[in-house]
Tab-separated table of C-alpha atoms in Angstrom:
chain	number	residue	atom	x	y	z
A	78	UNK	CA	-1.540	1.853	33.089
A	79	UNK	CA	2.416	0.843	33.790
A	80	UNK	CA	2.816	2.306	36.936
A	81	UNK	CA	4.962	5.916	37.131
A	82	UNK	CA	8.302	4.180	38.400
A	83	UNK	CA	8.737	2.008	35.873
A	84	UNK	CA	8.110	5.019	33.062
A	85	UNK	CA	11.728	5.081	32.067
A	86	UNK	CA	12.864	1.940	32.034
A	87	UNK	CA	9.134	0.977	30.042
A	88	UNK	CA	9.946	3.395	27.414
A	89	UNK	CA	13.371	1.632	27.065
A	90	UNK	CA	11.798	-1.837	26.531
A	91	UNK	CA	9.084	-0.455	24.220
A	92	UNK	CA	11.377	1.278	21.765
A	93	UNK	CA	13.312	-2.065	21.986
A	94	UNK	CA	10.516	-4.080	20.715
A	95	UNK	CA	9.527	-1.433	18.318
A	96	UNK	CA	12.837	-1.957	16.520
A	97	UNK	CA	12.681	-5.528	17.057
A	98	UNK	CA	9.395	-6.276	15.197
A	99	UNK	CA	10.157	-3.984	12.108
A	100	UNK	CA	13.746	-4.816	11.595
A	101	UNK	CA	12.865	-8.762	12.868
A	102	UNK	CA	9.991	-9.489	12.255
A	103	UNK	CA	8.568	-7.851	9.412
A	104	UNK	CA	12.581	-6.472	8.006
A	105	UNK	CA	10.636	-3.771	6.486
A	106	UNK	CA	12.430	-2.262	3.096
A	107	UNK	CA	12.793	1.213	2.448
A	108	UNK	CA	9.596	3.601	2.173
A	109	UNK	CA	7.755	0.074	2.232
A	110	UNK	CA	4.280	0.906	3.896
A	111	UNK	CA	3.021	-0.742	6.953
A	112	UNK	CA	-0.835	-1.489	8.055
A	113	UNK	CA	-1.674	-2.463	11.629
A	114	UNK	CA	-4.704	-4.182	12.643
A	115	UNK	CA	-6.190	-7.198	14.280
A	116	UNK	CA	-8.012	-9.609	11.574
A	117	UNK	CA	-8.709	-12.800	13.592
A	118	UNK	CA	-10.208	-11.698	16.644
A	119	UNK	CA	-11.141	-7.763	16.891
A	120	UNK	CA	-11.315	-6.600	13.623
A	121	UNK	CA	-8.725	-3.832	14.571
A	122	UNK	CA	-6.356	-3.692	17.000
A	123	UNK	CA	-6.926	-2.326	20.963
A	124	UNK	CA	-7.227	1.242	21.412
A	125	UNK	CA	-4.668	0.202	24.763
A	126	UNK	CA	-1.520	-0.368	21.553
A	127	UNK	CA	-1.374	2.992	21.142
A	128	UNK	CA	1.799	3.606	22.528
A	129	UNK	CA	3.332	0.703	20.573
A	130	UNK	CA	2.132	2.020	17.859
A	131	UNK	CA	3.686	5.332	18.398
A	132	UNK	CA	7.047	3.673	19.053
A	133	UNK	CA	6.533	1.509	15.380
A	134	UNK	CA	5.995	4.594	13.850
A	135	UNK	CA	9.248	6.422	15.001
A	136	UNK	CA	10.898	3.499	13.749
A	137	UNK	CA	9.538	2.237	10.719
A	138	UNK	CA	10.818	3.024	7.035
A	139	UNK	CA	6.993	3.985	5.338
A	140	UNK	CA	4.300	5.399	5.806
A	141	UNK	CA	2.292	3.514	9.350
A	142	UNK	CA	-1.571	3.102	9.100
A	143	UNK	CA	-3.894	1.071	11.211
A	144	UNK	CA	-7.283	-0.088	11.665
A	145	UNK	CA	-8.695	0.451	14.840
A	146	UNK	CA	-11.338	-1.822	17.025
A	147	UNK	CA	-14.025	-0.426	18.900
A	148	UNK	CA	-14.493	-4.158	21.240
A	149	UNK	CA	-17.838	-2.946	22.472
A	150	UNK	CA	-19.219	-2.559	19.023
A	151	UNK	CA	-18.206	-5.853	17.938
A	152	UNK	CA	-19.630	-7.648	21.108
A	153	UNK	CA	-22.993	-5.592	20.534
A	154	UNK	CA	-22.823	-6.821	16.737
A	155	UNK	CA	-22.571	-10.517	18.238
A	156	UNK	CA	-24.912	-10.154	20.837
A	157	UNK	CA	-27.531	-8.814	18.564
A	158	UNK	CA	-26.601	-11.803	15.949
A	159	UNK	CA	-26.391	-8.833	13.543
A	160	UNK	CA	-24.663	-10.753	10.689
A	161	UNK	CA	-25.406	-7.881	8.186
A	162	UNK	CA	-23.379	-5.615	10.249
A	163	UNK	CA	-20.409	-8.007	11.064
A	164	UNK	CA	-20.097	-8.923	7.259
A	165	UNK	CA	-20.097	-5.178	6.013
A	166	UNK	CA	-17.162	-4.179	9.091
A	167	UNK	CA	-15.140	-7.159	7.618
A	168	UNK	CA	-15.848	-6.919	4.301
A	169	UNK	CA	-14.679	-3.134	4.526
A	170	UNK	CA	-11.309	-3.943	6.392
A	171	UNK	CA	-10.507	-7.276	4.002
A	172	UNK	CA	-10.985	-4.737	1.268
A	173	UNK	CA	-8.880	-1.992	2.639
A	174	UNK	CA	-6.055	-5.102	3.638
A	175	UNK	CA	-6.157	-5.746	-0.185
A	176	UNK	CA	-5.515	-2.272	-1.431
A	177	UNK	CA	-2.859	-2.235	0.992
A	178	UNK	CA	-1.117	-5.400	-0.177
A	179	UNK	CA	-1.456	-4.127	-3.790
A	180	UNK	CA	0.532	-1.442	-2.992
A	181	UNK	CA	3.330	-4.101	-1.410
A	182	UNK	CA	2.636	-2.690	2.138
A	183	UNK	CA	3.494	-5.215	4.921
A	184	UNK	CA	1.159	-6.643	8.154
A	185	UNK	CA	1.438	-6.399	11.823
A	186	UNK	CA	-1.150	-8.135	12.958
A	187	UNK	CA	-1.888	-7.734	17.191
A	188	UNK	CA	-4.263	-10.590	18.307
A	189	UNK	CA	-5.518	-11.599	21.466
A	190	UNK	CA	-5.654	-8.284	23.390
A	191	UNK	CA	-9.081	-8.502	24.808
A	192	UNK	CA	-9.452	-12.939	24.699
A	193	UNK	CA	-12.379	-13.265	25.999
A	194	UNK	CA	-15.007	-10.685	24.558
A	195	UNK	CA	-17.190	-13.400	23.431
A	196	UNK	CA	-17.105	-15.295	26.540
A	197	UNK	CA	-21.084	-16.169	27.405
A	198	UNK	CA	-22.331	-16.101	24.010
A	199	UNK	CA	-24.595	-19.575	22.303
A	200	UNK	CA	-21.826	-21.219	20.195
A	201	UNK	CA	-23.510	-21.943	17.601
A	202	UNK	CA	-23.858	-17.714	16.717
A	203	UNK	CA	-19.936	-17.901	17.321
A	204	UNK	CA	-19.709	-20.179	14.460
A	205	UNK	CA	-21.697	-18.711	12.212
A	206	UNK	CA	-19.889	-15.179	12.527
A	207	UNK	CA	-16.682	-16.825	12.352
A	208	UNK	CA	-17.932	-18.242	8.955
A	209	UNK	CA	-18.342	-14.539	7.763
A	210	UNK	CA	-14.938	-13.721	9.033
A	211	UNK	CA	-13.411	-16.325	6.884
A	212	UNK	CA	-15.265	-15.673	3.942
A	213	UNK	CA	-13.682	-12.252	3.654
A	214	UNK	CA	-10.257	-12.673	4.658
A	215	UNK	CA	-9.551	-16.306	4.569
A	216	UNK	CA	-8.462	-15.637	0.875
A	217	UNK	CA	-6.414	-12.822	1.917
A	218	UNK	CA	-4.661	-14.642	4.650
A	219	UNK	CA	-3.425	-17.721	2.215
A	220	UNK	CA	-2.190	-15.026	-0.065
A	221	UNK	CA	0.419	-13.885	2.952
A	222	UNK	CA	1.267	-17.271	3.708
A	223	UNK	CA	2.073	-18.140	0.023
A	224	UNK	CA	4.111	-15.049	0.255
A	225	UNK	CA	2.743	-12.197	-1.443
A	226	UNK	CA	4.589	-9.933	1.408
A	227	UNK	CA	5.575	-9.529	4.859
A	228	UNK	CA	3.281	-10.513	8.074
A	229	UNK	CA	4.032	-10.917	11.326
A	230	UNK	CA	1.618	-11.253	15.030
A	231	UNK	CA	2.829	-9.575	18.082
A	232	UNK	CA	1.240	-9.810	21.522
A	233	UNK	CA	0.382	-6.714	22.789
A	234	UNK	CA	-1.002	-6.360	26.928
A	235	UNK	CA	-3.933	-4.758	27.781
A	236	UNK	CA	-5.800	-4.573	30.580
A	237	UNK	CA	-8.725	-7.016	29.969
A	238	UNK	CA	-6.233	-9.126	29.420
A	239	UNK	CA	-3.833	-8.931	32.049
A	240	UNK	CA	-6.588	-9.021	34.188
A	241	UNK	CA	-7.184	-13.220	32.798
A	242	UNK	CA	-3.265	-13.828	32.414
A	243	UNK	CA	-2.633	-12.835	36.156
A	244	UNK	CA	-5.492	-13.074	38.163
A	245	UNK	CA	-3.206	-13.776	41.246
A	246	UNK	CA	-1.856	-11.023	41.368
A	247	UNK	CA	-3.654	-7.593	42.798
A	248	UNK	CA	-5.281	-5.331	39.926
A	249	UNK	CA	-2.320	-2.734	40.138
A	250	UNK	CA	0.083	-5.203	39.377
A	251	UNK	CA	-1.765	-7.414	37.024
A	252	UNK	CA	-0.828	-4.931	33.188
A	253	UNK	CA	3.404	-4.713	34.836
A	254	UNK	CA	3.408	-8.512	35.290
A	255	UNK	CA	2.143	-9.245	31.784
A	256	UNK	CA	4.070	-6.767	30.025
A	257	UNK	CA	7.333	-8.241	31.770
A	258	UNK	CA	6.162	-11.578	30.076
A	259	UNK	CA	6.262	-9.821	27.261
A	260	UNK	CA	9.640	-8.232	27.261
A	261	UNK	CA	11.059	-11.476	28.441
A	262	UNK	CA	9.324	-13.288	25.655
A	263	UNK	CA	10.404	-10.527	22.836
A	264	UNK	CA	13.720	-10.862	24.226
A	265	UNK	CA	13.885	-6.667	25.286
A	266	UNK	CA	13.508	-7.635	28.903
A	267	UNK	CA	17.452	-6.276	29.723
A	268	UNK	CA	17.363	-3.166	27.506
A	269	UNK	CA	17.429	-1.037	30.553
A	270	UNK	CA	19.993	-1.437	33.808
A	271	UNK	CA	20.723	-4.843	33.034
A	272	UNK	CA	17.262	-6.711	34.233
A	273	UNK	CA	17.294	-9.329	31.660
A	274	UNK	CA	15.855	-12.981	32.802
A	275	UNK	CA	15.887	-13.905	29.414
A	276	UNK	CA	19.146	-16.653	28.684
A	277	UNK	CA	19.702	-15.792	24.851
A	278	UNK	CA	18.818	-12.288	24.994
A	279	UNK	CA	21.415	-9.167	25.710
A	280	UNK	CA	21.018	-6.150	27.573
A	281	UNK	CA	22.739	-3.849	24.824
A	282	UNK	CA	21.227	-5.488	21.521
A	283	UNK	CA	18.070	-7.233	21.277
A	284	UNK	CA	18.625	-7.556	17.776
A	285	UNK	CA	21.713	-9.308	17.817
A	286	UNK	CA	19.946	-11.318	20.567
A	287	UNK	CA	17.405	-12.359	17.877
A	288	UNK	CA	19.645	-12.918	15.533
A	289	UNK	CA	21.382	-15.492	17.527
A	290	UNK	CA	18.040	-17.367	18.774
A	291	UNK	CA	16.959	-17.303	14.730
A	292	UNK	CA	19.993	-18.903	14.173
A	293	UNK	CA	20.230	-21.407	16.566
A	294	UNK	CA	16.707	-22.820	15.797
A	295	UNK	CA	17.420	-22.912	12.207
A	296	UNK	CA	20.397	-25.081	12.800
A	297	UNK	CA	18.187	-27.448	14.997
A	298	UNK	CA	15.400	-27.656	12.124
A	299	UNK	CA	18.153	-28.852	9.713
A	300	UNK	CA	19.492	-31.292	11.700
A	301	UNK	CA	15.877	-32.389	11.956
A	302	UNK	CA	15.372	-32.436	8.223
A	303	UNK	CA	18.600	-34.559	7.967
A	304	UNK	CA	18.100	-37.450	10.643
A	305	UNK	CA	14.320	-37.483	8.391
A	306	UNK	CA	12.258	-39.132	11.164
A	307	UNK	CA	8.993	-40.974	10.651
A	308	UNK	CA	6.951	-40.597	13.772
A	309	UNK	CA	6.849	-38.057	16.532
A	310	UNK	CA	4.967	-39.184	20.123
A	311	UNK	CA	3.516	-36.901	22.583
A	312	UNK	CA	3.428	-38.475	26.153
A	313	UNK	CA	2.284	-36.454	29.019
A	314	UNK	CA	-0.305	-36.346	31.856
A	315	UNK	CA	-3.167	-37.839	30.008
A	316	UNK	CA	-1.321	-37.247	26.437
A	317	UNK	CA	-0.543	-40.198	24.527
A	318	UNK	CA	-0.557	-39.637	20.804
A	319	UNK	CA	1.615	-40.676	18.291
A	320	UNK	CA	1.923	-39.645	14.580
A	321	UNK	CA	3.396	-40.493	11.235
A	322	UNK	CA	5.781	-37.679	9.253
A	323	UNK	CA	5.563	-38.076	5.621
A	324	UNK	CA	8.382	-39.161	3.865
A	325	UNK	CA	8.447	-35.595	1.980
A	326	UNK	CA	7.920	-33.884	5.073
A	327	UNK	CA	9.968	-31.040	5.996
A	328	UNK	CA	10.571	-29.168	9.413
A	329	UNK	CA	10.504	-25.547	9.258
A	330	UNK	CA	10.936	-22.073	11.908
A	331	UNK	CA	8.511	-19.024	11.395
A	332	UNK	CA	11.362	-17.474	9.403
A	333	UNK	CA	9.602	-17.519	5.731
A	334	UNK	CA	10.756	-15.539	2.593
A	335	UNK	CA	8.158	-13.295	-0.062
A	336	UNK	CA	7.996	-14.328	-3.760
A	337	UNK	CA	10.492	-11.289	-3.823
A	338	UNK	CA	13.145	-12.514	-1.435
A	339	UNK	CA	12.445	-11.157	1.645
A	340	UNK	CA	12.962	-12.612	4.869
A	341	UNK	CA	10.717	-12.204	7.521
A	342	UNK	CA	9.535	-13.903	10.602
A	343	UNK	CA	5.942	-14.788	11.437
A	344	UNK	CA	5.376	-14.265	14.865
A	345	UNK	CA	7.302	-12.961	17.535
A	346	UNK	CA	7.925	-14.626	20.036
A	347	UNK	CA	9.403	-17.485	18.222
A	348	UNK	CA	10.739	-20.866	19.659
A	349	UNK	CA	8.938	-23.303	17.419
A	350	UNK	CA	10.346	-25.913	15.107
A	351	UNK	CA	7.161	-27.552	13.301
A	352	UNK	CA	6.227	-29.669	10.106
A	353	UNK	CA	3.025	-31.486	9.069
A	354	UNK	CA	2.215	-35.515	9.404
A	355	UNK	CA	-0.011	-37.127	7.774
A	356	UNK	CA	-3.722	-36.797	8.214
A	357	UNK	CA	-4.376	-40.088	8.783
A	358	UNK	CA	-1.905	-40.995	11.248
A	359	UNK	CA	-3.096	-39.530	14.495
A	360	UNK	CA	-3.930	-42.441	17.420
A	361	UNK	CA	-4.199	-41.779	20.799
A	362	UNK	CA	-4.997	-39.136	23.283
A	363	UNK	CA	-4.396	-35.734	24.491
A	364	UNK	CA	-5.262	-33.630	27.447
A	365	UNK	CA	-5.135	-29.688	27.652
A	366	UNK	CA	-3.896	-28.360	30.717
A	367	UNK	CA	-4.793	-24.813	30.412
A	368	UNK	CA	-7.352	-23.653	28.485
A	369	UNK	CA	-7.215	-22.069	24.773
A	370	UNK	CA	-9.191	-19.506	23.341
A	371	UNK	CA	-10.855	-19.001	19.953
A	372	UNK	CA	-13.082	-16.392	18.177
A	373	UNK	CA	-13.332	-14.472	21.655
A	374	UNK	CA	-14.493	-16.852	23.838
A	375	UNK	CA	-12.304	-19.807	26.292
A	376	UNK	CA	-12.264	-23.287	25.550
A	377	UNK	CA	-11.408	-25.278	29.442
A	378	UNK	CA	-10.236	-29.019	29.852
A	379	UNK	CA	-10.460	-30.215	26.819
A	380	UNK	CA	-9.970	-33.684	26.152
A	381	UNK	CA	-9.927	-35.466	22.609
A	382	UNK	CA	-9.498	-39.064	20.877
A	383	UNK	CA	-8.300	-40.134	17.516
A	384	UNK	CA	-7.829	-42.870	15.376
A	385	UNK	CA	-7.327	-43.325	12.151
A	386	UNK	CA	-6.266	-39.511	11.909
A	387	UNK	CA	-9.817	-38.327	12.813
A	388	UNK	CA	-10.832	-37.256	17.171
A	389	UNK	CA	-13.124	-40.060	17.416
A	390	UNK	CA	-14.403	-38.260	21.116
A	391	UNK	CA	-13.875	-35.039	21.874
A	392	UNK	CA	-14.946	-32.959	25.035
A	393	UNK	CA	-14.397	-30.120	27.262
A	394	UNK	CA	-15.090	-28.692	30.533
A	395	UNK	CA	-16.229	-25.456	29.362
A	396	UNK	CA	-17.492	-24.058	26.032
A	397	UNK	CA	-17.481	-27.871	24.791
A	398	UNK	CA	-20.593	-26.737	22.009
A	399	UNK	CA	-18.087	-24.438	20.507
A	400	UNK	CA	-15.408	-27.497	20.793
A	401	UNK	CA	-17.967	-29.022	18.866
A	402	UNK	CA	-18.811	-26.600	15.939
A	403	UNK	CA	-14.929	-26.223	15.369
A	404	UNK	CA	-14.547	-29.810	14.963
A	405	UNK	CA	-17.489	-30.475	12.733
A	406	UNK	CA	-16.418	-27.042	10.513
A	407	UNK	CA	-15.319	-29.186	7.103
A	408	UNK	CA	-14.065	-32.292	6.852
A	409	UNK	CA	-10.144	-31.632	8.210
A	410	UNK	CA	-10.827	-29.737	11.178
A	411	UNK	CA	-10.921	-33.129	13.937
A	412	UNK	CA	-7.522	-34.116	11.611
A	413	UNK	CA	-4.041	-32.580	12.899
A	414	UNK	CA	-2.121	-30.348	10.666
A	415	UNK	CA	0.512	-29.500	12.419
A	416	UNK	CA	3.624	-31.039	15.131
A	417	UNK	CA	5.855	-28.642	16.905
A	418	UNK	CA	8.434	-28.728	19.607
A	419	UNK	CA	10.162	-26.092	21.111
A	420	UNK	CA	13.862	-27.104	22.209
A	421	UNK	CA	14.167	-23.932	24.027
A	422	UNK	CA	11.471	-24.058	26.448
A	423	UNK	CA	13.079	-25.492	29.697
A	424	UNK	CA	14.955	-21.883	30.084
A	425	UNK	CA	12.241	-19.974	29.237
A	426	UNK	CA	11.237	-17.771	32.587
A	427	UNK	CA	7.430	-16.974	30.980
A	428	UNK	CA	6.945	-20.624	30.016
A	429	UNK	CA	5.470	-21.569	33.393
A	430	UNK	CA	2.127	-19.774	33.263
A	431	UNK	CA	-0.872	-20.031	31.183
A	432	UNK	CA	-1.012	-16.897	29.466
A	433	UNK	CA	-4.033	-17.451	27.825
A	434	UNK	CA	-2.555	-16.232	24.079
A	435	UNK	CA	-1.778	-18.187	21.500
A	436	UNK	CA	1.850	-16.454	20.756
A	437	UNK	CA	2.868	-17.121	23.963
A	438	UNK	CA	1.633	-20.481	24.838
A	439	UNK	CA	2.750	-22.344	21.999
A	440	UNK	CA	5.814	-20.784	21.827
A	441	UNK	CA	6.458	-21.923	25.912
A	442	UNK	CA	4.922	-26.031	24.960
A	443	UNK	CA	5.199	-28.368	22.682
A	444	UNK	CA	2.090	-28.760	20.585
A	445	UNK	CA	-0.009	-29.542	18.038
A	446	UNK	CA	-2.500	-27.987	15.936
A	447	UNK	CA	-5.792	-29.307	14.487
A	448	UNK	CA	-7.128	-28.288	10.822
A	449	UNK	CA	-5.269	-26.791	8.496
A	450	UNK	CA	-1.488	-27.966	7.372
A	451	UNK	CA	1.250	-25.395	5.812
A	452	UNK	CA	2.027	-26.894	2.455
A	453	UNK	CA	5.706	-25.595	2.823
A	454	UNK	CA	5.848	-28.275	5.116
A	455	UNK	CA	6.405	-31.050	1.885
A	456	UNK	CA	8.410	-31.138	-0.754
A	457	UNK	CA	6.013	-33.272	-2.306
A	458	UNK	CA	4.222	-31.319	-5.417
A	459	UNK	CA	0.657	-32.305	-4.918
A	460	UNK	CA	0.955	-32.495	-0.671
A	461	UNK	CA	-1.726	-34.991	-0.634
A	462	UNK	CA	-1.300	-36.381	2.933
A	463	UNK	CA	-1.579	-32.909	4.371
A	464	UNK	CA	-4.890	-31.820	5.290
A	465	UNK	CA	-6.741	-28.970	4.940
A	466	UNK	CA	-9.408	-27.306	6.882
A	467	UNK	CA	-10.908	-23.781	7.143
A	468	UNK	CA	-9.655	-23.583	10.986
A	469	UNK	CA	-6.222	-23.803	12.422
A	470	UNK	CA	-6.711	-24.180	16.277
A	471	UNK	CA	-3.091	-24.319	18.326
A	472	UNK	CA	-3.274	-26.902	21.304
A	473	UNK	CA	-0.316	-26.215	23.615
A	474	UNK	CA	0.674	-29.373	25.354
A	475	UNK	CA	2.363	-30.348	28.990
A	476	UNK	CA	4.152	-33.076	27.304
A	477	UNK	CA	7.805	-34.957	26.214
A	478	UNK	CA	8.174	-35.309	22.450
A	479	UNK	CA	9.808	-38.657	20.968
A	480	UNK	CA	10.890	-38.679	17.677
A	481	UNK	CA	11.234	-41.762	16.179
């Protein structure tokens, strides 16, 4: 619980980034309808959103529903490698996603409030329920990124997961710390009294704030689409990897567009500018710093080779059988699908720790991303040196980038 004190000036913030992901993120139209929930990881979202939610509702347009998790359930589902009941609790929310998307509601998806409920558990049942995850909702999820409406995933703290994010810190100020991170990163860290740390956001209008940022990396990815570079190099503390960009790629921002014209952004934060090389470019090496999480459960130290576009070795301190089973899920997922860098990181106050959430760690590094590519990312009508995989698996990097 935010501690008493900061009540007020919490309130502030939270009402800030209310407004900031509906009019932002998702620019919700008029009496458009908006479902909440948590698809990739909990199957819901954390019963500790609530008062986010409450704030979203004051200040959305539609009608606000959600889908709630119960995290012990699902971690008793996986424990007992009760597949029957995992499929028929996904199978029920895909549907319910689907009738909402009919209806031309909108997504806010909330992932990685609890990251490690799966920790402990063999990796090869972790596969196999992923599998059923996928099967339900993987169609569902192209449909949104093809643009059949608007989607976008916020970080939410809890307490589980403040608890990873700051174990230095005592318990009582573990949940403050992270939700400062998350202010900072929303850019509603100066709503109240003037405390922002954040250099492009403003104390009186985060929107404008957001505006601005949108903006600037917008003019960044066209300059990168004009100067049309062919490789991109990643050189760091045990990083080394260089890649070829496709002569029809194209750079793009998380700001997408519906079939219908509406703008939205993807994920908030955003500081990414990212395309897609080609699959069979990737040689080298890389080296993970901090670890990354997937399906519930942390992946530590992981260390992978490629040639020929493919991780020829590939290992990890920790959890290196699920490392494994990701890599060996089709035939794209040891290929990359995706280059970023992010030109504003070096002011970025939150981009210094390991947050252990995908939103904010790839939005503080450059990175890349094995498996699946974004086929927006050509202009090229059959994108055939883009891969394609089942998984998408962000690996944030402690490196330069060199584009060439």
């Amino acid at each position: 619980m935010v501690s008493p004190n900061m009540r007020s000036d919490f309130d502030l913030r939270l009402n800030a980034m209310a407004g900031v992901i509906v009019r932002i993120g998702l620019n919700l139209q008029p009496g458009q309808p908006l479902l909440i929930s948590d698809p990739y990881e909990l199957q819901g979202i954390h019963p500790e959103t609530a008062p986010l939610i409450e704030a979203i509702r004051s200040v959305a347009p539609g009608e606000t529903s959600v889908i709630t998790a119960d995290p012990a359930r699902l971690r008793a589902l996986v424990e007992a490698d009760d597949l029957a009941g995992f499929a028929a609790l996904v199978a029920a929310n895909a549907r319910r996603m689907r009738e909402h998307l009919a209806k031309g509601g909108a997504f806010l998806f909330l992932p990685g409030a609890h990251p490690h409920l799966l920790s402990g558990l063999p990796a090869d049942r972790l596969s196999r329920f992923d599998a059923i995850k996928w099967q339900h909702l993987g169609p569902l999820i192209q449909r949104l990124i093809r643009g059949a409406s608007q989607w976008t995933l916020v970080p939410v703290p809890t307490t589980t997961w403040a608890a990873i994010a700051f174990k230095d810190l005592a318990p009582a100020g573990q949940l403050n710390a992270l939700w400062e991170s998350v202010f900072q990163a929303m850019r509603v860290s100066g709503v109240s009294a003037g405390l922002n740390q954040h250099p492009a956001a403003s104390p009186d209008d985060p929107i404008m704030a957001w505006q601005t940022h949108l903006a600037a990396i917008a003019r960044r990815r066209d300059e990168l689409n004009a100067a049309r570079h062919r490789r991109i190099r990643y050189i760091g503390p045990g990083t080394e990897l260089t890649l070829e960009l496709p002569r029809t790629h194209v750079w793009c921002t998380a700001q997408l567009k519906t079939k219908s014209g509406v703008s939205f952004v993807v994920n908030l934060p955003t500081e990414e500018i990212f395309t897609a090389p080609h699959k069979r470019s990737a040689t080298g090496r890389l080296r993970l710093v901090h670890p990354v999480t997937h399906g519930g459960a942390p992946i530590e130290g992981i260390e992978l080779l490629f040639r020929g576009g493919r991780v020829t070795t590939a290992m990890a301190a920790t959890n290196n059988g699920l490392l494994q089973r990701l890599l060996a899920t089709d035939d794209g997922a040891d290929r990359i699908g995706e280059v970023a860098l992010v030109p504003g990181k070096d002011g970025l106050r939150w981009s210094d720790r390991c947050h252990h959430h995908t939103l904010l760690d790839e939005n503080a590094r450059p990175h890349v991303a094995l498996g699946d590519a974004y086929r927006f990312c050509s202009r090229a009508f059959l994108p055939l040196a883009l891969n394609s995989s089942q998984i998408h698996l962000d690996l944030p990097l402690d490196a330069k980038v060199e584009l060439l």
